[in-house]
Amino acid sequence: MRKSKSLYLLAALALIMGSVHAQDLTTGGVLTASADNASGADGSEGSKKVVDNDITTKFLCTYTSPLLMQLQFSAAQTVGQYTLTSGNDGPTRDPKTWKLEGSNNGSTWTVVDTRTNEAFPDRKQTRVFDIASAPAAYLYYRMNISANNGSTLFQLSEWRLLGASAASGVPSALKALALSGTTVSLSWTNNSVNNSSFELQRSADGTNYTTIATGATTTYMDTKAAINTTYQYRVRAVNKYGSTAYSTVASVTTYNSGGELLDMTDDGGVLTVDKENTNVNENSPHLIDNNTGTKYLIPQAQLSVPADYWMMYKAVKSKLLIYYTITSGNDAEERDPKDWTLEGSNDGSTWVQLDKQTGQTFSGRGVTRNFYLSSSATAYQYYKWHVTAGNSTSNVPSQIAEWELYGLDPDAPLPAAGLTVSNVLVSSVKVTWTTSSSATVTGYELQRSKDTDENFETITTTAASANNYTDAGLLGGTRYYYRLRAKAGDAVSIFTNVVDTITVWDPELPLTPQALTAAVTSDTSVLLTWEDKSDIETGYTIERSTNGTSFTLIATVDANVVSYEDTTLTMATQYWYRVRAFNAKGTSNYTDVVDVITSGSNTAPTLDAISDIETCNTSVQTITIKGITAGEEAGQTVSLGVVSDNSNVFAALSISNVVNGEATITYQVNGVADTAVVTVTATDNGGTLNEGVDTYSQSFTVIVSPIHVTITANPGTLINRYETVQLTASGAATYVWDSAHGIVGAQNADVLTVKPTVNTLYKAKGTDAQGCIDSASVVVKLDTDYNLKPVNVLTPNGDGKNDTWVIWNISSFPNNKVTVFDRAGRSVFHAVNYTNTWNGTVNGAPLAQGTYVYVIELGNGIEPVKGVLTIIRDRN
């Protein structure tokens, strides 16, 4: 709920003549000025306008310091007060610093009054200034204005000199409106031009009055009234020379309610309008956003003449409406509401009219007006404001900056009373109260504040039957304030009176310092201040923590010192502090802990970009990362982390610590074709406070592309007897063929020539430029039947024909045994699983040319094959 804005005394100078009897000396003087308007002294904004007794005109000129305005009288005049009225334009043109001077010869001047850095918050605002010293009579008076508020122009609507007479003009139209059980709003009309203030009095019996307020405003909020009590109020105008009579008495009875006045539009209810604006910057939520700088605008296209629109607020629960406020929008006044009704309902369909207004206007833009209900007897949950006409005779958009509803919770209990403290010990206090008379009370909320009657915090909520509470765990020698309110479910009463006490303390020990504060003075320093509550301390110890738990002593200062600047900090870092006093007898308690975050913000660490990798190598490999730095804070370290989005790619993946700005990633791929994105994250210890950044990541891609060796055969892998085959390997850079039957030529090229006589497996191992290895194999088979067909001629002369003894299809009979005998019956060759490789030698020596007998045992009960083999040596 926004508080009423204090107003300066607004004087209607037109009242000077007539019923107001203050002695206005101005009319009898002759005005001259050190500078004037271009139109001259008699012009529309000339200097004579400043004494024409009309606040709607003004004196305007170029400002040069000092600006002098002089009144000369035919006889010496005694001035007791003077008034100044601000002009209608910007306040930078208003006078700010001046002297009122008097003279009897026009050359020798005496300072009568001095004002410095004065301000006129409102336009056409009249302020009264008293002459502090005993007034003297002078023939000449002048305003010596040494400064305005910064403009190159000067403006003033009126300057009036008043005699030394008592305040005149009795205040009128005193109104007293009850706003709650304990609050009364008072306002009145000022009819005086020479009063310095007002004196407001209150009575509970109509006879005995007590002054409750003095001040220059024409409004006052009496918040000390009693519930369901009738009061009489009166007011009079006062200045240093005397006062007026009292005004007519205004009587009012406060509500029989213990609740505080609430802004209903802040309770989280629902606002509905019949005409919405699609522009989110001017739509209906701005109507209740507690910001008079925004507004709800109803577009012209949705309106007609007269303007007709409504808005409805459904509160969370029913409340008793006391008054409502409307704040004008920022655009032309023709867009303001003029006629309307306000209705209440508890079902949203059956409505009761609560207020009706016609012909209303707003004195300016952003002006808030209060509208009080003539009576408030029923609480409603729904409130509808229905505008039936705007301030224009043509169709224009409509606007409202703010609409607020103020009311009382009918469920609020009456407050407790008689709050007192007793049994005051070193660390505890007993708080006692008289319970509320409301039967609906469910408990009491007790609040405490330390060394202030503000900033209360709830310390307990008691049962409904409780009338006391012992507050333990307090600091000795410390002042505590308490207040209490009754609760009835979610409804609460107003608070009781505030009571305070000081806990007991050993008189030989220093009292605990209070109100410790920590203010940032730079990125690396904090200023600590506290209140000295002791007269016997020797000094103070200051402790600091970086986690709020473990504290370290950082300084000791002398007695009566109440500040310390810690200049050894790190920017954008949170610190906790506590202070205590000490002397030869011991120490005080610690202050409350305060925390603070130093200014500045951490910048992200860095590391160089990492190139993508394509590999087939399954051995352990490394990558060097460079350019690793921490943020700008001094003394930071950087830690690294590495992760992959595809765990199937890697058999191992890790990263080292940072050394001299570099680190190493170690990895080993599984060798299966796949892809992974690897992310390296650098984290420094500068933190993220003050929107700092402490991490930075770089990602790169690892593509695993293993080589794949293949073999092709020309003319194919199924060949005829004595046919030559070319095997070609591909998919690698270099090749090595395993030794095997029938190889003709080199075995370290991609092409291998073979001429097998049995089905033979040929295997090639390929290696690429990265050292990746893959193997492939192929079986070359003979295209023939499976009958055993030994060749009966062997000519081992190296011509590639019959150089070895070939037994066709021998490979079809595993575990075969082949034996060759000479004519003497001696065995010259024997082999098991013969592979067509014998070249007619025995023990490395060639057999003689001639005929030999062979026996081939095939096993499995097959009849051995026998025959004659002829070896020919000299055949070419």
Coordinates of C-alpha atoms in Angstrom, one line a residue, residues 85 127 186-187 250 265 348 386 413 434 437 481 483 488 540 666 735 742 749 821 824-825:
T85 CA 5.2 31.1 -5.3
R127 CA 5.8 28.7 0.6
L186 CA -7.8 13.9 8.3
S187 CA -7.8 16.8 5.8
A250 CA -15.1 16.9 13.1
T265 CA -5.6 -5.6 -5.6
G348 CA -20.2 -12.0 -9.6
H386 CA -18.0 0.8 -14.5
P413 CA -9.4 -10.8 15.1
T434 CA -3.4 -9.9 27.4
S437 CA -11.3 -11.0 23.1
Y481 CA 12.1 -4.7 20.6
R483 CA 5.5 -6.7 19.0
A488 CA -7.4 -16.3 13.0
Y540 CA 37.6 -5.0 18.5
T666 CA 45.0 -39.4 -23.8
Y735 CA 51.0 -55.3 -48.2
G742 CA 51.9 -72.2 -55.3
A749 CA 53.2 -56.1 -53.3
F821 CA 60.2 -96.4 -53.4
A824 CA 65.4 -101.7 -54.7
G825 CA 62.3 -101.2 -52.6

